[in-house]
Short mmCIF file of C-alpha atoms and ligand atoms in Angstrom, two decimals:
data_model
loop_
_atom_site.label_atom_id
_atom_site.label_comp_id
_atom_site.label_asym_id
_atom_site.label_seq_id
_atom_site.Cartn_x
_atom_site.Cartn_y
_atom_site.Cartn_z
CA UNK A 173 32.33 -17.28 8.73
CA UNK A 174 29.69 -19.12 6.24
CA UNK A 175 28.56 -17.46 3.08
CA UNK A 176 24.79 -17.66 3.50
CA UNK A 177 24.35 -14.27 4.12
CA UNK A 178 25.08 -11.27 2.68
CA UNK A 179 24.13 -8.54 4.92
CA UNK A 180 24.44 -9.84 8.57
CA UNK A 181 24.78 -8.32 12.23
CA UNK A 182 26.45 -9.69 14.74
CA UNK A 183 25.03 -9.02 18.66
CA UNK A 184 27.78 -9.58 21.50
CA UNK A 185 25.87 -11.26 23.99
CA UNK A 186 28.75 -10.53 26.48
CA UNK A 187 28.67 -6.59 25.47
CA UNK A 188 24.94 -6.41 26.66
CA UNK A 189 25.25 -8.24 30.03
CA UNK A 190 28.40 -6.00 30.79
CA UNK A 191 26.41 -3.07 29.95
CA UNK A 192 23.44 -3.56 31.97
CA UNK A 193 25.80 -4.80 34.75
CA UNK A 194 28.11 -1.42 34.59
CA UNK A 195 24.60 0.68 34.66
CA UNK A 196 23.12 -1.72 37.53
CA UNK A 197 26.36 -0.90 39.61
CA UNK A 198 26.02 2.69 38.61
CA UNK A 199 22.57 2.97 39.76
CA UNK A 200 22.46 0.23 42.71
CA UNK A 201 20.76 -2.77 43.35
CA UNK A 202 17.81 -0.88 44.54
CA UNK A 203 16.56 0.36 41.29
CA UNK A 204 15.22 -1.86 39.06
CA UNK A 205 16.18 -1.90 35.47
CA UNK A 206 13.67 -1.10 32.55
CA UNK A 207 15.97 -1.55 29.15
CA UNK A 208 13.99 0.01 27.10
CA UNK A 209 13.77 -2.44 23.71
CA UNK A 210 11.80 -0.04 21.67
CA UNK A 211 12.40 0.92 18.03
CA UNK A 212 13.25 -2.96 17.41
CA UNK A 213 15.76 -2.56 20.13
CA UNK A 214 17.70 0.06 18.92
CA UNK A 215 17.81 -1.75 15.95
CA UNK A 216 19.91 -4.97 17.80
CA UNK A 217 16.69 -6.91 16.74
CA UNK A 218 14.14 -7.16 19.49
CA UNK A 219 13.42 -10.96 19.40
CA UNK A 220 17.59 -11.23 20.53
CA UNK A 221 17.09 -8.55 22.70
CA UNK A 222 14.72 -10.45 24.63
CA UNK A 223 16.03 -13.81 24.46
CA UNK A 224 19.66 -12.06 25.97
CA UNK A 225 17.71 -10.26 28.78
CA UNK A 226 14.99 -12.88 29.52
CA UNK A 227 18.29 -15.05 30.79
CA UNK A 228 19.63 -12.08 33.31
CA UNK A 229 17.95 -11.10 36.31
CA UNK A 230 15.74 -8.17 34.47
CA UNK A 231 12.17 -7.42 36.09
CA UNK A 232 11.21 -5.72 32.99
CA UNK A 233 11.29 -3.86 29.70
CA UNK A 234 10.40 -0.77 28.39
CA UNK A 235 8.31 -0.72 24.73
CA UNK A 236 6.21 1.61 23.05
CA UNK A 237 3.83 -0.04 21.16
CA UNK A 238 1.30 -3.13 21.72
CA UNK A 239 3.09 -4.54 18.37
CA UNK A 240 6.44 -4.79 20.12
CA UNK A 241 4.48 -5.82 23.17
CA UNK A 242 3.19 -8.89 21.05
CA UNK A 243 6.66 -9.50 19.23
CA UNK A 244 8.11 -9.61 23.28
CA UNK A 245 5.82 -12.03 24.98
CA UNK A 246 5.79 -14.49 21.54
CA UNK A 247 10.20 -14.67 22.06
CA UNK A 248 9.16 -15.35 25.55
CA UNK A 249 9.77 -12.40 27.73
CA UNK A 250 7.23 -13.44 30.82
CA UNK A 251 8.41 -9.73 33.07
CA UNK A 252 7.02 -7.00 33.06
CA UNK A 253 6.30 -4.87 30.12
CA UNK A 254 6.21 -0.72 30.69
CA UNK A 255 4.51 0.76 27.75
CA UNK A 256 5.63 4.31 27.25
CA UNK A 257 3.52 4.86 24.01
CA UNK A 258 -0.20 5.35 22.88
CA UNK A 259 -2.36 2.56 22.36
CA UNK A 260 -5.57 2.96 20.12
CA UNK A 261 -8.73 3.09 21.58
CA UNK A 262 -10.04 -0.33 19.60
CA UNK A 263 -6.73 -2.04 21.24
CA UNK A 264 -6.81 -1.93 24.97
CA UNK A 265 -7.75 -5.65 25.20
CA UNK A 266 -3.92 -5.83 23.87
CA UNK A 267 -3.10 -4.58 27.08
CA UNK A 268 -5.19 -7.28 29.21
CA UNK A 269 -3.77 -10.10 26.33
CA UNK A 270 -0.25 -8.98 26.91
CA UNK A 271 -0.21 -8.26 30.28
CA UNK A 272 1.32 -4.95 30.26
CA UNK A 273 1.36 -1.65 32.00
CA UNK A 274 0.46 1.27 30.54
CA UNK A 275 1.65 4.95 30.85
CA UNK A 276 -1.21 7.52 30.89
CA UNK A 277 -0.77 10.70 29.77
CA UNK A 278 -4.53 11.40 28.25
CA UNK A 279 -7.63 11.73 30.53
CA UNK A 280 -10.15 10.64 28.36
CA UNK A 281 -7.73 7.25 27.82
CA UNK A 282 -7.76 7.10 31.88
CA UNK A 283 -11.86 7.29 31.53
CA UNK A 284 -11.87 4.36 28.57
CA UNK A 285 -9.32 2.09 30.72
CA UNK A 286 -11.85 2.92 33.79
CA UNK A 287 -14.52 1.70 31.80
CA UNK A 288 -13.06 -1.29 30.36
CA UNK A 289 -11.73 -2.30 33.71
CA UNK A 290 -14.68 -2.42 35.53
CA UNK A 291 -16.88 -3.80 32.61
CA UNK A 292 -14.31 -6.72 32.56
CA UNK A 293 -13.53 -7.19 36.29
CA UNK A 294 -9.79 -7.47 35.57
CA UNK A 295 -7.34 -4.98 37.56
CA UNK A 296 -5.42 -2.61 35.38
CA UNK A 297 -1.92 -1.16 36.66
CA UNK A 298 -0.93 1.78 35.02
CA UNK A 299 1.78 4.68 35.29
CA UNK A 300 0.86 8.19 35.17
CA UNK A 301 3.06 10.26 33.62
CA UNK A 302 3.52 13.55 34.35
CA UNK A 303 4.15 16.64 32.42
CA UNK A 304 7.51 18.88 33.59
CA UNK A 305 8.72 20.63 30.75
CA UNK A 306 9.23 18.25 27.89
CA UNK A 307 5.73 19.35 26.83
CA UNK A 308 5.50 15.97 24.64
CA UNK A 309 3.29 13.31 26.44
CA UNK A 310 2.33 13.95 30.15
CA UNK A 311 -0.77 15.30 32.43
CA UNK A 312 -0.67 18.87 32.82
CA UNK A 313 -0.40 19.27 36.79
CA UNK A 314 -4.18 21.03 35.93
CA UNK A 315 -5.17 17.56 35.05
CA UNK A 316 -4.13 16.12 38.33
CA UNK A 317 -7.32 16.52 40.08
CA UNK A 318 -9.76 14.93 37.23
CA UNK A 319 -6.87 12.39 36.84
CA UNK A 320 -6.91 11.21 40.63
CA UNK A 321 -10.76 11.27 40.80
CA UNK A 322 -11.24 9.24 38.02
CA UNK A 323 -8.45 6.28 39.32
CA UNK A 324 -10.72 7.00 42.65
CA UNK A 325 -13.42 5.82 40.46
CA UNK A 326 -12.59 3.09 39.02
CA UNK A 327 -11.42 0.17 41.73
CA UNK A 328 -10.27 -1.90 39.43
CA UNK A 329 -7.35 0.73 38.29
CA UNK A 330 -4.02 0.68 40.52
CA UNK A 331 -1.07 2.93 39.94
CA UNK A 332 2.05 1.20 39.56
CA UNK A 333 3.95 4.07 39.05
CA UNK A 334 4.71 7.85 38.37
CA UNK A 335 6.99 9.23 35.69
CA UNK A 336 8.66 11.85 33.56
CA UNK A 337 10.81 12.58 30.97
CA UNK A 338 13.39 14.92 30.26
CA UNK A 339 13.69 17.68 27.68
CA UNK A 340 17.64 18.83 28.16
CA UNK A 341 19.60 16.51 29.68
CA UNK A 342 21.36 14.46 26.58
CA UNK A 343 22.14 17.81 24.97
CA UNK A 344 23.89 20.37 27.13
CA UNK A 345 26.81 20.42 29.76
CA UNK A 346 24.44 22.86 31.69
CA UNK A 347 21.61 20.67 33.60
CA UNK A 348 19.51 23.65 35.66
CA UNK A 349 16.59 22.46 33.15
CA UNK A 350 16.73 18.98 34.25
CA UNK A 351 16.94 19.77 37.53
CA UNK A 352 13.72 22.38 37.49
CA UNK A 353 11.77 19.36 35.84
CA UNK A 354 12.75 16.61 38.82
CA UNK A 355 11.80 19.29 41.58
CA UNK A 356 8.84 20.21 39.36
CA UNK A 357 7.59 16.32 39.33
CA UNK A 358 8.42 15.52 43.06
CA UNK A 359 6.13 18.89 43.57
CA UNK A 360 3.56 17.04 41.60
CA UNK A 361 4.04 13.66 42.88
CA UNK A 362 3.17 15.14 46.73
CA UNK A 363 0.73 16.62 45.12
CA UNK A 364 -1.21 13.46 43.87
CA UNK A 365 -0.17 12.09 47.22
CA UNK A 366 -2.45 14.94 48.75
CA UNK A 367 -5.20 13.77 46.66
CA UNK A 368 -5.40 10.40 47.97
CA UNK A 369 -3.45 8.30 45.02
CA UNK A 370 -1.03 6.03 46.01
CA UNK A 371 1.37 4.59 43.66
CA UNK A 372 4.47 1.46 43.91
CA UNK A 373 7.38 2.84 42.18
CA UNK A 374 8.75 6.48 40.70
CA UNK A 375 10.70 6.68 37.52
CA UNK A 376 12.26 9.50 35.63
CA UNK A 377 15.56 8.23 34.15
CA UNK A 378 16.88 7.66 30.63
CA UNK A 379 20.27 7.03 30.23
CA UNK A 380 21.57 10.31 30.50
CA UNK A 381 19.42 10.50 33.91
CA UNK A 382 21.29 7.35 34.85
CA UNK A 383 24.76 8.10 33.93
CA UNK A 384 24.64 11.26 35.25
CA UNK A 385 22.50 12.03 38.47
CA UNK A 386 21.70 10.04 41.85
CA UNK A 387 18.78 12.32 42.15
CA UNK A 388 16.69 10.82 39.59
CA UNK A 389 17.07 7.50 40.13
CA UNK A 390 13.75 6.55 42.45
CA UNK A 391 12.61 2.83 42.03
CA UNK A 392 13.25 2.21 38.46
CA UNK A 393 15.02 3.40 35.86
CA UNK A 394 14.61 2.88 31.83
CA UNK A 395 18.48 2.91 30.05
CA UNK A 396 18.32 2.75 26.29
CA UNK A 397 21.19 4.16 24.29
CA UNK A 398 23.55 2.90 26.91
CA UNK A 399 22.18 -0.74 27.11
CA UNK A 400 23.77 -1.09 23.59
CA UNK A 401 26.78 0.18 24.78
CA UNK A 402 26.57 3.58 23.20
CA UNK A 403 26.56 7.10 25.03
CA UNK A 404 23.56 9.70 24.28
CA UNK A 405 26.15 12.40 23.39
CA UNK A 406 28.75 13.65 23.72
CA UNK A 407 27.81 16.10 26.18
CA UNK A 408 27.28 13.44 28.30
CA UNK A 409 29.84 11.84 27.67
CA UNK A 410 32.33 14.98 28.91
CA UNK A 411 29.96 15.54 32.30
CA UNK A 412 30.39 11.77 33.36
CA UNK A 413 33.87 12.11 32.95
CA UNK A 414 34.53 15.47 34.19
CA UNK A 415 32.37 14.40 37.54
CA UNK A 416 34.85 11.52 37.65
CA UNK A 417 33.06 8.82 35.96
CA UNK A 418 36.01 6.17 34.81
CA UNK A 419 36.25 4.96 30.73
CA UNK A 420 34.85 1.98 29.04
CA UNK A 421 31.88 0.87 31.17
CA UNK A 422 29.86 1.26 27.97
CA UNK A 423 31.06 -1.08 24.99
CA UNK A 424 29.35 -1.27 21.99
CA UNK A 425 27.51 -4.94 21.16
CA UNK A 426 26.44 -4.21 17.50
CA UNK A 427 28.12 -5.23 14.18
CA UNK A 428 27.01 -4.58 10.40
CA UNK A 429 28.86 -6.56 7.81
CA UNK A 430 28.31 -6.68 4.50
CA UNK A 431 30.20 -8.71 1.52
CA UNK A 432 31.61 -7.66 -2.07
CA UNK A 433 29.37 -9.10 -4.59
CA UNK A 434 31.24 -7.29 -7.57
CA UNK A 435 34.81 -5.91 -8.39
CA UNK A 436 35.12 -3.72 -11.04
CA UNK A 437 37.96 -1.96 -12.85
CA UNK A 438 36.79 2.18 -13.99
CA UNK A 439 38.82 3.59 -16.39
CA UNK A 440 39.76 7.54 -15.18
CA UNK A 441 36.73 10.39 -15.82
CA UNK A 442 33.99 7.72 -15.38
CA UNK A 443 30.99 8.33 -13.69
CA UNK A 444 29.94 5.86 -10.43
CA UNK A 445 26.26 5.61 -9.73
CA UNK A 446 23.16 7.96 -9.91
CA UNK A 447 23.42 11.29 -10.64
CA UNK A 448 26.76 11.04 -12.02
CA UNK A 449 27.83 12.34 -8.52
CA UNK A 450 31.27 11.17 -8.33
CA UNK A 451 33.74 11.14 -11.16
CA UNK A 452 37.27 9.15 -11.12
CA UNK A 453 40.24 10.97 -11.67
CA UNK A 454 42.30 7.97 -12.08
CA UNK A 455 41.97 3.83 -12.98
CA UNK A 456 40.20 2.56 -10.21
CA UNK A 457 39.20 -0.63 -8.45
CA UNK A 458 35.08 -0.10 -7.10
CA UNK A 459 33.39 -2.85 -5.35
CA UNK A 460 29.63 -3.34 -4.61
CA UNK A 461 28.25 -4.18 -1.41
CA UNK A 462 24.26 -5.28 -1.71
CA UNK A 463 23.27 -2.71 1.43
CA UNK A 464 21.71 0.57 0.54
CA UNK A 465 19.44 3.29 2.15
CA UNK A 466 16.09 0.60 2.59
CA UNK A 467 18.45 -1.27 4.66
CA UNK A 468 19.18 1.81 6.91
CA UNK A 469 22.53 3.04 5.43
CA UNK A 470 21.80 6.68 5.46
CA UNK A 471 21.47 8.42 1.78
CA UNK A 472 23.25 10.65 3.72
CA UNK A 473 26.59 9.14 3.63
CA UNK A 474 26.84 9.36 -0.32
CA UNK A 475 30.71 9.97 -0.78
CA UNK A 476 30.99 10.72 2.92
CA UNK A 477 32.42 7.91 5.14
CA UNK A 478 34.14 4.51 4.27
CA UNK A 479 33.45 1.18 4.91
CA UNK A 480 36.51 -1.23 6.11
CA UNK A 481 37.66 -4.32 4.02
CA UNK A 482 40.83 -6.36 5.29
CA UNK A 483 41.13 -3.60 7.96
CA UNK A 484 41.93 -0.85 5.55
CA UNK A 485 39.34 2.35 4.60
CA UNK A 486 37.36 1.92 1.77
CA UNK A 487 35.62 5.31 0.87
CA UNK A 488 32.01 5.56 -0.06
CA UNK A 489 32.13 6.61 -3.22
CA UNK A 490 28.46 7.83 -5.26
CA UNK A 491 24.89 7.82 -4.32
CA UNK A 492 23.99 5.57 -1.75
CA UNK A 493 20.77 3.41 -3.61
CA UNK A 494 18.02 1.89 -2.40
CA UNK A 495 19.83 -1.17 -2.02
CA UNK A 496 23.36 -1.08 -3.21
CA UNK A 497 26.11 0.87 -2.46
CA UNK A 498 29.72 1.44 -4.17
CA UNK A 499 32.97 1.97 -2.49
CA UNK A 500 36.96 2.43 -3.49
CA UNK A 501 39.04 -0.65 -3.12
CA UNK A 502 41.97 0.67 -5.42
CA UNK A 503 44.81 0.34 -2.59
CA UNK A 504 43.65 -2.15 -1.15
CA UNK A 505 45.71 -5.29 -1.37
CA UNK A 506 44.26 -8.88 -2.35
CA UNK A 507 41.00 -7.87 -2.16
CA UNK A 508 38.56 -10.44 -3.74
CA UNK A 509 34.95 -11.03 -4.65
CA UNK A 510 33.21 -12.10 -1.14
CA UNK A 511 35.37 -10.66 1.16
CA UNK A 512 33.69 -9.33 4.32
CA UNK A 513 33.10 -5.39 4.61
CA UNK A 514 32.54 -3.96 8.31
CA UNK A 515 30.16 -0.86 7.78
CA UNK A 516 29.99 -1.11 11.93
CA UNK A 517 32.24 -2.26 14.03
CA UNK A 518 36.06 -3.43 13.92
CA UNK A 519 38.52 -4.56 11.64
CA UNK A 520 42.16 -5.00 12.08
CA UNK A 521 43.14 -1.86 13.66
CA UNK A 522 40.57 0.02 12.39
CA UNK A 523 36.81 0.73 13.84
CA UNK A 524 33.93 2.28 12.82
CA UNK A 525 31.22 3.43 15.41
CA UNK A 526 27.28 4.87 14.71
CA UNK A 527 29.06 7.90 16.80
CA UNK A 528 31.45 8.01 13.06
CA UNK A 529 28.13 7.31 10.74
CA UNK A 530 25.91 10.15 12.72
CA UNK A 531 29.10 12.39 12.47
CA UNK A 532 29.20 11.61 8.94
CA UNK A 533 25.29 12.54 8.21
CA UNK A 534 24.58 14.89 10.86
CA UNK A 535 22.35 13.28 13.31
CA UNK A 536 22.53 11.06 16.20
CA UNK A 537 23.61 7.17 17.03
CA UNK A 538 19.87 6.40 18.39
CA UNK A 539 18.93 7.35 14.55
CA UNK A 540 21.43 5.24 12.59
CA UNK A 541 21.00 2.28 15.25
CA UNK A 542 17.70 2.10 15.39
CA UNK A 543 16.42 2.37 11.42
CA UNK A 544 19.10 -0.88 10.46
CA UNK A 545 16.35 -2.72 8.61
CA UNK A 546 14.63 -5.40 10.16
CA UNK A 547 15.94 -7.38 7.06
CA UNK A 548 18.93 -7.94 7.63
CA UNK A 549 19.72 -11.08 10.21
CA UNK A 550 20.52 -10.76 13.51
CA UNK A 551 23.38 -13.55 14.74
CA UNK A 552 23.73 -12.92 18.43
CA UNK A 553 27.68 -14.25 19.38
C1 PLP B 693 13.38 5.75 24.81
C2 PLP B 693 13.04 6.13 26.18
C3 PLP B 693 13.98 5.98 27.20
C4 PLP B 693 15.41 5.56 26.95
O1 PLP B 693 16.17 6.68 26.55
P1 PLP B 693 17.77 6.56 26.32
O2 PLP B 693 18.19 7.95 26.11
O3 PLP B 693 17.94 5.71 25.10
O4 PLP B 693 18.31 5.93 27.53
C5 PLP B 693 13.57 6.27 28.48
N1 PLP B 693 12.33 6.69 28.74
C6 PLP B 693 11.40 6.88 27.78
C7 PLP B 693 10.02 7.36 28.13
C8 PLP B 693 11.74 6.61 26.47
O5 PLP B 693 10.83 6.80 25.51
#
């Protein structure tokens, strides 16, 4: 391993394809895959993200924004782009530019893309998505008829698809709510069906969708968490394998390392770091990593956790700062300025998970994965 950087993580090429191969066989070669990159790909680092998928047989990606939409198509992802988020009124060229399709969720958006699609002469495909109970973004089945008379309108507007979301499906061993929101948008799918709109594809699955029922699988379906190899929950977790699902189709494909960049002895009843949180009660050995809470280590884990150096735990020890952090090397043999410190991933026979960090500070792996700063260098092996 060079020495040029500090903070580094490492992407395992090999992880990803086996991931999105495990969840292709899950769901069958009928249904196209959507990996949704958002939120800088989990935090993997979109640009990698797209260079690894652009070389495997994916139609397309999922993204929120028209900024991730621009970051996509510069790394060269020519597929298809599904935007699931809002785009600003003064920005809908973006979606011409870029080539993408948009979900719409907002009549008076529908009316504006009309507009612009017919004062351009340029066809528009969008997805409609559809409001069952997750009462975030979504037509109210109220809306339907002003939505399908205004696509009626405007000829230049096609519907590439229908979708939804769900509410309760990552969190609970209990799915009735899922399964009142999937008969709840096939009811309004027929519905728009009735009204004369016809649309290419369905979608309503997230990974937990995806791991878990057949049912909501349709044409396409739009796996995050478990791209990167990580489960939703735990919940999920237990009903894919209580239903019989085997072990280890997910693997994890992210790494955080970090390096010693000072060793210090601390003579007992000293202090270590702001707010004089931590106090030795005996000699000890602290060394400094130069990753802190701007780089996405959670303030959280302020003497919680450990980091591992030469496979063995070194507790967190202090505040967590903006970009520093300390940690206890005191029994830890030959350890020496430089040496590497895995804050994710393994070491020896010891591993740390973002299941262990979101344990640690009491929220989920999509949170710790996806704020790692877009700092730190992504090295995809
Ligand atoms: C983020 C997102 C997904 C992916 O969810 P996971 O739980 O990470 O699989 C799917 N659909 C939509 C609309 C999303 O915003």
């Amino acid at each position: 391993m060079d020495m040029k950087n500090l903070n580094w993580i490492e992407l395992d090429r090999q992880a990803i394809l086996k991931n999105l191969k495990s969840l292709q066989k899950l769901s069958g070669d009928k249904v196209k895959l959507y990996p949704a990159l958002k939120a800088n790909g989990y935090g993997h680092g979109l640009e990698p993200m797209v260079e690894i998928l652009a070389r495997s047989e994916t139609p397309g990606i999922t993204l929120h924004s028209t900024v991730e939409a621009e970051i996509s198509r510069k790394a060269g992802w020519d597929k298809k782009i599904l935007l699931v988020g809002p785009v600003a009124p003064d920005d809908i060229d973006s979606i011409v530019r870029l080539d993408l399709e948009p979900t719409i969720f907002e009549l008076s958006f529908l009316e504006q893309l009309g507009k612009y699609s017919q004062k351009n002469n340029i066809e528009i495909k969008l997805h409609l998505k559809l409001e069952t109970g997750t009462h975030r973004q979504g037509l109210l089945s109220s809306e339907l008829n002003k939505a399908a008379s205004t696509i009626k309108k405007y000829r230049f507007l096609k519907v590439a698809g229908l979708s939804t979301h769900f509410a309760n499906i990552e969190d609970t061993i209990n799915h009735r709510y899922a399964k009142g929101q999937l008969a709840e948008f096939k009811k309004q799918s027929a519905a728009l069906k009735k009204l004369g709109i016809s649309y290419e594809s369905r979608h309503t699955a997230c990974s937990a969708a995806l791991l878990l029922f057949k049912e909501t699988y349709f044409d396409i379906a739009r796996p995050g968490i478990s791209l990167y190899g990580y489960w939703p929950s735990r919940e999920t977790y237990l009903s894919y394998r209580l239903g019989g699902g085997e072990n280890s189709i997910l693997n994890p494909a992210l790494s955080l390392y970090s390096r010693i960049t000072q060793i210090k002895s601390v003579p007992a009843d000293s202090f270590i770091g702001y707010g004089c949180t931590y106090r030795s009660s005996a000699r000890l050995k602290i060394a400094v990593l130069p990753i802190g809470y701007s780089d996405g280590i959670d303030r959280g884990l302020s003497n919680l956790g450990y980091v591992l150096i030469r496979g063995r735990r070194a507790p967190i020890r202090g505040r967590i700062c903006m970009n520093l952090m300390m940690v206890d090397v005191t029994d830890i043999k030959g350890v020496k300025l430089w040496d590497q410190a895995t804050i994710i991933g393994g070491d020896k026979k010891e591993h740390i998970t973002a299941d262990h960090i979101a344990g640690w500070c009491q929220t989920i792996n999509y949170e710790i994965l996806s704020r790692l700063s877009q700092n730190i260098p992504r090295l995809v092996v």
